[in-house]
Amino acid sequence: MKHFFLKLKVFLFLLIIIGTNGQAATKQMEYLDRGVVAVKTNNGVFLSWRFLGNDDAKTGFNIYRDGVKINDTPITTKTNYVDGKGGTSSRYVVKAVLNNKEIDESASTSVWGQQYKTLTLKRPGTNYEANDMS
């Protein structure tokens, strides 16, 4: 009888592991783009972008200003860059690089006119105020 319960425990343990293995590997993520932001600063143009949840750990990035690549080698240690030669009329594209091949590119982004972005709220009703915790 003792031997039977031991086999049953092992069987149930293996069944649980096998049954949950496929579910643990699946993760649901919302779709996000690179979210490139370009802001004029005293030192040039500050660029920032997202490292996505499905990016390989070895992913690097090339930056293009007005269609011309401005970094010598892919940027692999950060997701921001200061372009000392950029101006308010510059347009930027960030391209993801993996194994020396550009695999993805952002939409073309213009430089913000200010150091902040004004957002228009879509109010769900006339009594709604931003910051009212509803």
XYZ file of C-alpha atoms in Angstrom:
134
model
C 0.000 0.000 0.000
C 2.850 2.356 0.864
C 4.440 1.656 -2.513
C 1.152 2.467 -4.299
C 0.871 5.923 -2.667
C 4.476 6.742 -3.537
C 3.806 5.906 -7.202
C 0.607 7.951 -7.090
C 2.451 10.983 -5.665
C 5.147 10.760 -8.348
C 2.511 10.365 -11.072
C 0.518 13.397 -9.860
C 3.667 15.492 -9.517
C 4.714 14.688 -13.094
C 1.195 15.351 -14.344
C 1.207 18.811 -12.749
C 4.622 19.678 -14.194
C 3.711 18.485 -17.696
C 0.300 20.163 -17.594
C 1.613 23.609 -16.622
C 4.768 23.655 -18.728
C 3.134 25.130 -21.847
C 1.184 27.712 -19.870
C 4.248 29.053 -18.070
C 6.006 29.801 -21.362
C 3.111 31.863 -22.730
C 2.969 35.519 -21.833
C 0.543 38.057 -23.133
C 1.941 41.502 -23.850
C 0.338 44.617 -25.204
C 1.637 45.894 -28.542
C 4.135 48.705 -28.064
C 6.297 50.390 -30.641
C 9.752 51.815 -29.872
C 8.174 55.007 -28.514
C 11.008 57.176 -29.817
C 11.145 60.633 -28.241
C 13.417 63.453 -29.435
C 13.788 66.569 -27.264
C 15.971 69.623 -27.963
C 18.459 70.332 -25.164
C 21.414 72.682 -24.703
C 23.717 69.836 -25.824
C 21.808 68.917 -28.988
C 18.881 66.514 -29.246
C 18.207 63.922 -26.543
C 16.745 60.684 -27.943
C 15.071 57.954 -25.937
C 13.330 54.728 -27.004
C 11.961 51.463 -25.617
C 13.698 48.122 -25.267
C 10.752 45.819 -25.902
C 9.843 42.767 -23.856
C 10.393 40.474 -26.838
C 13.761 41.987 -27.843
C 16.714 39.627 -27.642
C 19.198 40.524 -24.877
C 21.852 41.076 -27.570
C 19.774 43.659 -29.454
C 21.548 46.910 -30.300
C 20.334 50.056 -32.021
C 21.360 52.293 -34.917
C 20.173 55.896 -35.045
C 19.452 57.755 -38.256
C 19.119 61.543 -38.474
C 17.471 62.744 -41.673
C 18.209 59.380 -43.315
C 21.912 59.261 -42.355
C 23.260 56.836 -39.743
C 24.925 58.828 -36.935
C 26.429 56.124 -34.674
C 29.503 54.088 -35.650
C 28.517 50.826 -33.969
C 25.160 49.621 -32.634
C 24.275 51.004 -29.192
C 23.949 47.997 -26.866
C 24.147 49.334 -23.298
C 21.402 51.952 -23.185
C 18.219 53.166 -24.854
C 19.049 56.852 -25.115
C 21.504 58.997 -27.011
C 22.450 62.677 -27.268
C 22.960 63.862 -30.836
C 25.234 66.891 -30.524
C 24.625 67.887 -34.151
C 20.846 67.528 -34.133
C 18.518 70.493 -34.465
C 14.840 71.302 -34.131
C 14.173 70.410 -37.779
C 15.888 66.991 -37.556
C 13.947 63.740 -37.973
C 15.057 60.489 -36.353
C 14.582 56.760 -36.924
C 15.854 54.093 -34.515
C 16.586 50.664 -36.007
C 17.009 47.525 -33.902
C 20.109 45.468 -34.751
C 20.675 41.783 -34.019
C 23.696 39.818 -35.277
C 24.819 42.848 -37.335
C 21.506 42.941 -39.208
C 18.884 45.681 -38.877
C 15.683 43.836 -38.011
C 13.161 46.522 -37.058
C 12.737 50.254 -37.470
C 10.734 52.896 -35.663
C 8.499 55.451 -37.261
C 10.215 58.700 -38.193
C 10.142 61.074 -35.221
C 10.451 64.845 -35.186
C 11.997 66.882 -32.367
C 9.533 68.199 -29.798
C 9.118 71.969 -29.806
C 9.242 71.985 -25.984
C 10.769 69.743 -23.328
C 7.361 68.283 -22.523
C 4.394 66.872 -24.410
C 0.892 68.258 -23.959
C -1.783 65.573 -24.054
C -5.447 66.159 -24.806
C -7.715 64.243 -22.451
C -10.806 62.472 -23.719
C -13.185 62.922 -20.813
C -15.731 60.146 -20.290
C -18.239 62.613 -18.815
C -18.707 66.245 -17.817
C -18.020 65.555 -14.128
C -14.660 63.925 -14.752
C -11.533 65.834 -13.735
C -8.026 64.565 -14.280
C -6.520 63.467 -10.964
C -9.900 62.714 -9.321
C -9.033 58.993 -8.859
C -12.108 57.770 -10.743
